[in-house]
Coordinates of N, CA and C and ligand atoms in Angstrom, one line a residue:
M1 N 79.7 12.9 5.6 CA 79.4 14.3 5.9 C 79.8 14.7 7.3
I2 N 80.4 15.9 7.4 CA 80.8 16.4 8.7 C 79.6 17.0 9.5
T3 N 79.5 16.5 10.7 CA 78.4 17.1 11.6 C 79.1 17.8 12.8
Y4 N 78.4 18.8 13.3 CA 79.0 19.7 14.4 C 78.1 19.5 15.6
V5 N 78.8 19.3 16.7 CA 78.1 19.0 18.0 C 78.6 19.8 19.1
H6 N 77.7 20.4 19.8 CA 78.1 21.1 21.1 C 78.0 20.1 22.2
T7 N 79.1 20.0 22.9 CA 79.1 18.9 23.9 C 79.5 19.3 25.3
N8 N 79.7 18.4 26.2 CA 80.0 18.8 27.5 C 81.2 17.9 28.0
I9 N 81.4 18.0 29.3 CA 82.6 17.4 29.9 C 82.7 15.8 29.6
Y10 N 81.6 15.2 29.3 CA 81.6 13.7 29.0 C 82.7 13.4 27.9
K11 N 82.9 14.3 27.0 CA 83.8 14.0 25.9 C 85.2 14.5 26.2
I12 N 85.5 14.8 27.4 CA 86.8 15.5 27.7 C 88.0 14.6 27.4
S13 N 87.9 13.3 27.6 CA 89.0 12.4 27.4 C 89.3 12.4 25.9
E14 N 88.3 12.5 25.0 CA 88.5 12.5 23.6 C 89.2 13.8 23.2
Y15 N 88.8 14.9 23.8 CA 89.4 16.2 23.6 C 90.9 16.1 23.9
A16 N 91.2 15.5 25.1 CA 92.6 15.4 25.5 C 93.4 14.6 24.5
R17 N 92.8 13.5 24.0 CA 93.5 12.7 23.0 C 93.7 13.5 21.7
H18 N 92.7 14.3 21.3 CA 92.9 15.1 20.1 C 94.0 16.1 20.3
L19 N 94.1 16.8 21.4 CA 95.1 17.8 21.6 C 96.5 17.1 21.6
K20 N 96.6 15.9 22.3 CA 97.9 15.3 22.4 C 98.3 14.7 21.0
S21 N 97.3 14.5 20.1 CA 97.7 13.9 18.8 C 98.0 15.0 17.8
L22 N 97.9 16.3 18.2 CA 98.2 17.4 17.2 C 99.7 17.3 16.9
E23 N 100.1 17.5 15.6 CA 101.5 17.5 15.3 C 102.2 18.7 15.9
A24 N 103.5 18.7 16.0 CA 104.2 19.7 16.8 C 103.9 21.1 16.3
D25 N 103.8 21.4 15.0 CA 103.6 22.7 14.5 C 102.1 23.2 14.9
D26 N 101.2 22.3 14.8 CA 99.8 22.6 15.1 C 99.6 22.8 16.7
R27 N 100.4 22.0 17.4 CA 100.3 22.1 18.9 C 100.9 23.5 19.3
Y28 N 101.9 23.9 18.6 CA 102.5 25.2 18.8 C 101.6 26.3 18.5
S29 N 100.9 26.2 17.4 CA 100.0 27.4 17.0 C 98.7 27.3 17.8
R30 N 98.3 26.1 18.3 CA 97.1 26.0 19.1 C 97.4 26.7 20.5
F31 N 98.5 26.4 21.1 CA 98.8 26.9 22.5 C 99.7 28.2 22.5
G32 N 100.3 28.5 21.4 CA 101.2 29.6 21.4 C 102.6 29.3 22.0
H33 N 102.8 28.0 22.3 CA 104.1 27.5 22.9 C 104.1 26.0 22.6
P34 N 105.3 25.4 22.7 CA 105.3 23.9 22.4 C 104.7 23.1 23.6
A35 N 103.4 23.1 23.8 CA 102.8 22.5 25.0 C 103.1 21.0 25.1
S36 N 103.5 20.6 26.3 CA 103.8 19.2 26.5 C 102.5 18.4 26.9
D37 N 102.6 17.1 26.9 CA 101.4 16.3 27.3 C 101.0 16.7 28.7
Y38 N 102.0 17.0 29.5 CA 101.8 17.4 30.9 C 100.9 18.7 31.0
N39 N 101.3 19.7 30.1 CA 100.5 21.0 30.0 C 99.1 20.7 29.6
I40 N 98.9 19.7 28.7 CA 97.6 19.4 28.2 C 96.8 18.8 29.4
D41 N 97.5 17.9 30.1 CA 96.8 17.2 31.3 C 96.4 18.3 32.3
Q42 N 97.2 19.3 32.5 CA 96.9 20.4 33.4 C 95.6 21.1 33.0
L43 N 95.5 21.4 31.7 CA 94.4 22.1 31.1 C 93.1 21.2 31.3
I44 N 93.2 19.9 31.1 CA 92.1 19.0 31.2 C 91.6 19.0 32.7
L45 N 92.6 19.0 33.6 CA 92.3 18.9 35.0 C 91.6 20.2 35.4
Q46 N 92.0 21.3 34.9 CA 91.3 22.6 35.2 C 89.9 22.5 34.7
M47 N 89.7 21.9 33.5 CA 88.3 21.8 32.9 C 87.5 20.9 33.8
C48 N 88.1 19.9 34.4 CA 87.3 19.0 35.3 C 86.9 19.7 36.6
Y49 N 87.9 20.5 37.1 CA 87.6 21.2 38.3 C 86.5 22.3 38.1
H50 N 86.5 22.9 36.9 CA 85.6 24.0 36.6 C 84.7 23.8 35.4
P51 N 83.9 22.7 35.4 CA 83.2 22.4 34.1 C 82.3 23.5 33.6
K52 N 81.8 24.3 34.4 CA 80.9 25.3 34.0 C 81.6 26.5 33.2
D53 N 82.9 26.5 33.4 CA 83.7 27.6 32.7 C 84.2 27.1 31.3
H54 N 83.8 26.0 30.9 CA 84.3 25.5 29.6 C 83.1 24.9 28.7
E55 N 83.2 25.3 27.5 CA 82.2 24.8 26.5 C 83.0 24.1 25.4
L56 N 82.6 23.0 24.9 CA 83.3 22.3 23.8 C 82.4 22.0 22.6
W57 N 82.9 22.0 21.5 CA 82.2 21.6 20.2 C 83.2 20.7 19.5
Y58 N 82.6 19.7 18.8 CA 83.4 18.9 17.9 C 82.8 18.7 16.6
A59 N 83.7 18.4 15.6 CA 83.3 18.1 14.3 C 83.5 16.6 14.1
R60 N 82.4 15.9 13.6 CA 82.5 14.5 13.5 C 82.4 14.1 12.0
D61 N 83.3 13.2 11.6 CA 83.2 12.6 10.3 C 82.9 11.1 10.5
D62 N 81.7 10.6 10.3 CA 81.2 9.3 10.7 C 81.4 9.2 12.2
D63 N 82.2 8.2 12.7 CA 82.4 8.1 14.1 C 83.7 8.8 14.6
K64 N 84.4 9.4 13.7 CA 85.7 10.0 14.1 C 85.5 11.5 14.4
R65 N 86.0 11.9 15.6 CA 86.0 13.4 15.9 C 87.2 14.0 15.3
V66 N 87.1 15.0 14.4 CA 88.2 15.5 13.6 C 88.6 16.9 13.9
G67 N 87.8 17.6 14.7 CA 88.2 19.0 15.0 C 87.4 19.4 16.3
W68 N 88.0 20.4 17.0 CA 87.4 20.8 18.3 C 87.4 22.3 18.4
G69 N 86.4 22.8 19.0 CA 86.3 24.2 19.4 C 86.2 24.3 20.9
H70 N 86.8 25.2 21.5 CA 86.8 25.3 23.0 C 86.7 26.7 23.4
M71 N 85.7 27.0 24.3 CA 85.6 28.3 24.9 C 85.8 28.2 26.4
A72 N 86.7 29.1 26.9 CA 87.0 29.0 28.3 C 86.8 30.3 29.0
K73 N 86.1 30.3 30.1 CA 85.8 31.6 30.8 C 86.9 31.9 31.8
N74 N 87.4 33.2 31.7 CA 88.5 33.6 32.6 C 87.9 34.2 33.9
D75 N 88.8 34.4 34.9 CA 88.3 35.0 36.2 C 87.7 36.3 36.0
D76 N 88.1 37.1 35.0 CA 87.5 38.5 34.8 C 86.2 38.4 34.0
G77 N 85.7 37.2 33.7 CA 84.4 37.1 33.0 C 84.6 37.1 31.5
S78 N 85.8 37.3 30.9 CA 85.9 37.3 29.5 C 86.1 35.8 29.1
W79 N 85.8 35.5 27.8 CA 85.9 34.1 27.3 C 87.0 34.0 26.2
E80 N 87.8 33.0 26.3 CA 88.8 32.7 25.3 C 88.4 31.6 24.4
L81 N 88.6 31.8 23.1 CA 88.2 30.8 22.1 C 89.4 30.1 21.5
A82 N 89.3 28.8 21.3 CA 90.4 28.1 20.6 C 89.8 27.1 19.7
V83 N 90.5 26.8 18.6 CA 90.0 25.8 17.7 C 91.2 25.0 17.1
S84 N 91.0 23.7 16.9 CA 92.0 22.9 16.2 C 91.4 21.8 15.5
V85 N 92.1 21.4 14.4 CA 91.5 20.4 13.4 C 92.6 19.4 13.1
D86 N 92.3 18.1 13.0 CA 93.3 17.1 12.7 C 93.9 17.5 11.3
K87 N 95.2 17.2 11.2 CA 95.9 17.6 10.0 C 95.2 17.2 8.7
E88 N 94.8 15.9 8.6 CA 94.2 15.4 7.3 C 92.8 15.9 7.0
F89 N 92.2 16.7 8.0 CA 90.9 17.2 7.7 C 91.0 18.8 7.6
Q90 N 92.2 19.3 7.6 CA 92.3 20.8 7.5 C 91.9 21.3 6.1
R91 N 91.6 22.5 6.0 CA 91.3 23.2 4.7 C 90.0 22.7 4.1
Q92 N 89.1 22.3 4.9 CA 87.8 21.8 4.4 C 86.6 22.6 5.0
G93 N 87.0 23.7 5.7 CA 86.0 24.6 6.2 C 85.5 24.2 7.6
I94 N 86.2 23.3 8.3 CA 85.8 22.8 9.6 C 86.0 23.9 10.7
A95 N 87.1 24.5 10.8 CA 87.3 25.5 11.8 C 86.4 26.7 11.6
D96 N 86.1 27.0 10.3 CA 85.2 28.1 10.0 C 83.8 27.8 10.6
K97 N 83.3 26.6 10.4 CA 82.0 26.2 10.9 C 82.0 26.2 12.5
L98 N 83.1 25.6 13.0 CA 83.2 25.6 14.5 C 83.2 27.0 15.1
L99 N 83.9 27.9 14.4 CA 83.8 29.3 14.9 C 82.4 29.9 14.8
T100 N 81.7 29.6 13.7 CA 80.3 30.1 13.6 C 79.5 29.5 14.7
E101 N 79.6 28.2 15.0 CA 78.8 27.6 16.1 C 79.1 28.3 17.5
M102 N 80.4 28.5 17.7 CA 80.8 29.1 19.0 C 80.3 30.5 19.1
L103 N 80.4 31.3 18.1 CA 80.0 32.7 18.2 C 78.5 32.8 18.3
E104 N 77.8 31.9 17.6 CA 76.3 31.9 17.8 C 75.9 31.6 19.2
W105 N 76.6 30.6 19.8 CA 76.4 30.3 21.2 C 76.6 31.5 22.1
A106 N 77.8 32.2 21.9 CA 78.2 33.3 22.7 C 77.1 34.4 22.6
K107 N 76.6 34.6 21.4 CA 75.6 35.7 21.2 C 74.3 35.3 22.0
F108 N 73.9 34.1 21.9 CA 72.7 33.6 22.5 C 72.8 33.8 24.0
H109 N 74.0 33.5 24.6 CA 74.2 33.5 26.0 C 74.7 34.9 26.5
H110 N 74.6 35.9 25.6 CA 75.0 37.3 26.0 C 76.4 37.4 26.6
I111 N 77.3 36.7 26.0 CA 78.7 36.8 26.4 C 79.1 38.2 25.7
P112 N 79.6 39.1 26.5 CA 79.9 40.5 25.9 C 81.0 40.5 25.0
E113 N 82.1 39.7 25.3 CA 83.3 39.8 24.4 C 84.0 38.4 24.4
V114 N 84.5 38.1 23.3 CA 85.4 36.8 23.2 C 86.7 37.2 22.5
Y115 N 87.7 36.5 22.8 CA 89.0 36.7 22.2 C 89.7 35.4 21.9
M116 N 90.7 35.5 21.0 CA 91.5 34.3 20.6 C 92.9 34.7 20.5
H117 N 93.9 33.9 20.9 CA 95.3 34.2 20.7 C 95.7 33.6 19.3
C118 N 96.4 34.3 18.5 CA 96.9 33.8 17.3 C 98.4 34.1 17.2
I119 N 99.2 33.1 16.9 CA 100.6 33.5 16.7 C 100.8 34.2 15.4
E120 N 101.8 35.1 15.4 CA 102.0 36.0 14.2 C 102.0 35.3 12.9
N121 N 102.6 34.1 12.8 CA 102.7 33.5 11.4 C 101.6 32.6 11.1
N122 N 100.6 32.5 12.0 CA 99.4 31.7 11.7 C 98.4 32.5 10.9
K123 N 98.7 32.5 9.6 CA 97.8 33.4 8.7 C 96.4 32.8 8.5
V124 N 96.3 31.5 8.6 CA 95.0 30.9 8.4 C 94.0 31.3 9.5
I125 N 94.5 31.2 10.8 CA 93.6 31.6 11.9 C 93.3 33.1 11.9
Q126 N 94.3 33.9 11.4 CA 94.1 35.3 11.4 C 93.0 35.6 10.3
H127 N 93.1 34.9 9.2 CA 92.1 35.1 8.1 C 90.7 34.7 8.6
L128 N 90.6 33.6 9.4 CA 89.3 33.2 9.9 C 88.8 34.2 10.9
A129 N 89.7 34.7 11.7 CA 89.3 35.7 12.8 C 88.7 36.9 12.1
T130 N 89.4 37.4 11.0 CA 88.9 38.6 10.3 C 87.5 38.2 9.7
K131 N 87.5 37.0 9.1 CA 86.2 36.6 8.4 C 85.0 36.6 9.4
H132 N 85.3 36.3 10.7 CA 84.3 36.3 11.7 C 84.2 37.6 12.5
E133 N 84.8 38.6 11.9 CA 84.7 40.0 12.4 C 85.4 40.2 13.8
L134 N 86.4 39.3 14.1 CA 87.2 39.5 15.2 C 88.4 40.4 14.8
K135 N 88.6 41.5 15.6 CA 89.6 42.5 15.2 C 91.0 42.0 15.8
T136 N 92.0 41.9 14.9 CA 93.3 41.4 15.4 C 94.2 42.6 15.8
K137 N 94.8 42.4 17.0 CA 95.7 43.4 17.5 C 97.1 42.8 17.8
E138 N 98.1 43.4 17.4 CA 99.5 42.9 17.7 C 99.8 43.0 19.2
R139 N 100.4 42.0 19.8 CA 100.7 42.1 21.2 C 102.2 42.3 21.4
G140 N 103.0 42.3 20.3 CA 104.4 42.6 20.4 C 105.3 41.4 20.9
D141 N 104.7 40.3 21.1 CA 105.5 39.1 21.6 C 105.3 38.0 20.6
G142 N 105.2 38.3 19.3 CA 105.0 37.3 18.3 C 103.6 36.7 18.3
E143 N 102.7 37.4 19.0 CA 101.3 36.9 19.0 C 100.4 38.1 18.7
R144 N 99.2 37.7 18.3 CA 98.1 38.7 18.1 C 96.9 38.3 18.9
T145 N 96.1 39.2 19.3 CA 94.9 38.9 20.0 C 93.8 39.3 19.0
A146 N 92.9 38.4 18.8 CA 91.7 38.7 17.9 C 90.5 38.7 18.8
A147 N 89.8 39.8 18.9 CA 88.7 40.0 19.8 C 87.5 40.5 19.1
I148 N 86.3 40.3 19.7 CA 85.1 40.8 19.1 C 84.2 41.2 20.3
E149 N 83.5 42.3 20.2 CA 82.4 42.6 21.1 C 81.2 41.9 20.5
V150 N 80.7 40.9 21.2 CA 79.6 40.1 20.6 C 78.3 40.9 20.6
P151 N 77.7 41.0 19.4 CA 76.5 41.8 19.3 C 75.3 41.0 19.8
E152 N 74.2 41.7 20.0 CA 72.9 41.1 20.5 C 72.4 40.2 19.3
P153 N 71.9 39.0 19.7 CA 71.3 38.2 18.6 C 70.0 38.7 18.0
S154 N 69.8 38.5 16.7 CA 68.5 38.8 16.1 C 67.5 37.8 16.6
I155 N 66.2 38.1 16.3 CA 65.1 37.2 16.6 C 65.3 35.8 16.0
V156 N 65.8 35.9 14.7 CA 66.0 34.6 14.0 C 67.1 33.8 14.6
E157 N 68.2 34.5 15.0 CA 69.3 33.8 15.7 C 68.9 33.2 17.0
V158 N 68.1 34.0 17.7 CA 67.6 33.5 19.0 C 66.8 32.2 18.8
S159 N 65.9 32.2 17.9 CA 65.0 31.0 17.7 C 65.8 29.8 17.2
T160 N 66.8 30.1 16.3 CA 67.6 29.0 15.7 C 68.4 28.3 16.9
Q161 N 69.0 29.2 17.7 CA 69.8 28.7 18.8 C 69.0 27.9 19.8
L162 N 67.8 28.5 20.1 CA 66.8 27.9 21.0 C 66.5 26.4 20.6
F163 N 66.2 26.3 19.3 CA 65.9 24.9 18.8 C 67.1 24.0 18.9
K164 N 68.3 24.6 18.6 CA 69.5 23.8 18.6 C 69.7 23.3 20.1
E165 N 69.6 24.2 21.1 CA 69.9 23.8 22.4 C 68.8 22.8 23.0
Q166 N 67.6 23.1 22.5 CA 66.5 22.1 22.9 C 66.8 20.7 22.4
D167 N 67.3 20.7 21.1 CA 67.6 19.4 20.5 C 68.8 18.7 21.3
E168 N 69.7 19.5 21.8 CA 70.8 18.9 22.6 C 70.3 18.3 23.9
I169 N 69.3 19.0 24.5 CA 68.8 18.5 25.8 C 68.0 17.2 25.5
V170 N 67.2 17.2 24.4 CA 66.4 16.0 24.1 C 67.4 14.8 23.9
R171 N 68.5 15.1 23.1 CA 69.4 14.0 22.9 C 70.0 13.5 24.2
E172 N 70.3 14.4 25.1 CA 70.9 14.0 26.4 C 69.9 13.2 27.2
I173 N 68.6 13.6 27.2 CA 67.6 12.9 27.9 C 67.5 11.5 27.3
N174 N 67.5 11.4 26.0 CA 67.4 10.0 25.4 C 68.6 9.2 25.7
R175 N 69.8 9.8 25.8 CA 71.0 9.1 26.2 C 70.9 8.5 27.6
L176 N 70.4 9.3 28.5 CA 70.2 8.9 29.9 C 69.1 7.9 30.0
R177 N 68.1 8.0 29.2 CA 67.0 7.1 29.2 C 67.5 5.7 28.8
G178 N 68.3 5.7 27.7 CA 68.9 4.4 27.3 C 69.8 3.8 28.3
K179 N 70.5 4.7 29.0 CA 71.4 4.2 30.1 C 70.6 3.6 31.2
L180 N 69.5 4.2 31.6 CA 68.6 3.7 32.6 C 68.0 2.4 32.2
A181 N 67.6 2.3 31.0 CA 67.0 1.0 30.5 C 68.0 -0.1 30.6
N182 N 69.2 0.3 30.2 CA 70.3 -0.7 30.2 C 70.7 -1.2 31.6
L183 N 70.6 -0.3 32.5 CA 70.8 -0.6 33.9 C 69.9 -1.6 34.4
W184 N 68.6 -1.5 34.0 CA 67.6 -2.4 34.5 C 67.6 -3.7 33.7
L185 N 68.0 -3.6 32.4 CA 67.9 -4.9 31.6 C 69.2 -5.7 31.9
N186 N 70.3 -5.0 32.1 CA 71.6 -5.7 32.3 C 72.3 -5.2 33.6
P187 N 71.7 -5.5 34.8 CA 72.2 -4.9 36.0 C 73.7 -5.2 36.3
S188 N 74.2 -6.3 35.8 CA 75.5 -6.7 36.1 C 76.5 -6.2 35.0
R189 N 76.0 -5.7 33.9 CA 76.8 -5.3 32.8 C 76.6 -3.8 32.4
Q190 N 77.0 -2.9 33.3 CA 76.7 -1.5 33.0 C 77.8 -0.9 32.1
T191 N 77.4 -0.3 31.0 CA 78.4 0.5 30.2 C 77.7 1.8 29.9
D192 N 78.5 2.8 29.4 CA 78.0 4.1 29.1 C 77.0 4.1 27.9
Ligands
COA201 C1 94.0 27.0 12.1 C2 93.1 25.8 11.9 C3 92.2 25.6 13.1 C4 92.3 26.0 10.6 O1 91.4 24.9 10.5 P1 90.8 24.5 9.1 O2 89.6 23.6 9.3 O3 91.8 24.1 8.2 O4 90.3 26.0 8.5 P2 89.1 26.2 7.4 O5 89.3 25.2 6.4 O6 87.8 26.3 8.1 O7 89.5 27.7 6.9 C5 90.7 27.9 6.3 C6 90.6 29.3 5.7 O8 92.0 29.9 5.6 C7 92.2 30.2 4.3 N1 93.6 30.0 4.0 C8 94.3 28.9 3.7 N2 95.6 29.1 3.6 C9 95.8 30.4 3.9 C10 96.9 31.3 4.0 N3 98.2 30.8 3.8 N4 96.7 32.6 4.4 C11 95.5 33.1 4.6 N5 94.4 32.3 4.5 C12 94.5 31.0 4.2 C13 91.3 29.3 3.4 O9 91.1 29.8 2.2 C14 90.1 29.3 4.3 O10 89.4 30.5 4.1 P3 87.9 30.6 3.5 O11 87.0 30.0 4.6 O12 87.6 32.1 3.4 O13 87.9 29.9 2.2 C15 94.0 24.5 11.7 O14 95.0 24.8 10.7 C16 94.6 24.0 12.9 O15 94.1 23.2 13.6 N6 95.8 24.6 13.3 C17 96.4 24.2 14.6 C18 95.7 24.9 15.8 C19 95.6 26.4 15.6 O16 96.5 27.0 15.1 N7 94.6 27.0 16.2 C20 94.3 28.4 16.1 C21 94.7 29.1 17.4 S1 93.6 28.7 18.7

């Protein structure tokens, strides 16, 4: 079963590995240009310098992370959304669910507007953008921008997200508690 997790900078090396493992066509549609490993390293470095401006989600099938959602805050306060799924796991609804998770988070955190770049011939992401009520606009350079003014969350959405984020914090506390116990039990053998 696929599970969806909102994560933080700890998983950044796995995100980098995922981006670098995208096949050439997927890498092109993810970045809008044939991004090199160097370009990906630059993006990861930016994320490390500004961790508060980046939010990550992943989809996990057992122990394998098979898809990622990324929201990045720009200098003007707008947020850009991107999503990518491993080839063998595509067309199973993973990007759809990642987009739902990201938009719920954006609503809860009162992000006024999010947008996503889609290359003109990427019909799948344009379909998903429309499905999630992002309006697509032609940019004239072979790309479209899909944007949405994020509405206020309903009471139900607020409480659902509240429990979700509380759960994330409890999991993080438990992880750190395990790490602390390990530190005391095996002082010379520290692992994450
Ligand atoms: C685009 C991408 C993220 C989609 O991921 P995915 O997990 O396969 O997408 P999903 O399975 O959630 O949804 C696919 C949807 O597209 C629809 N679809 C499939 N082929 C289609 C086509 N040719 N035209 C239009 N819609 C199509 C499916 O029916 C499904 O819609 P539904 O949810 O209404 O049934 C994935 O192909 C990918 O990683 N591409 C490379 C990176 C990228 O392009 N990212 C987007 C820019 S940031």
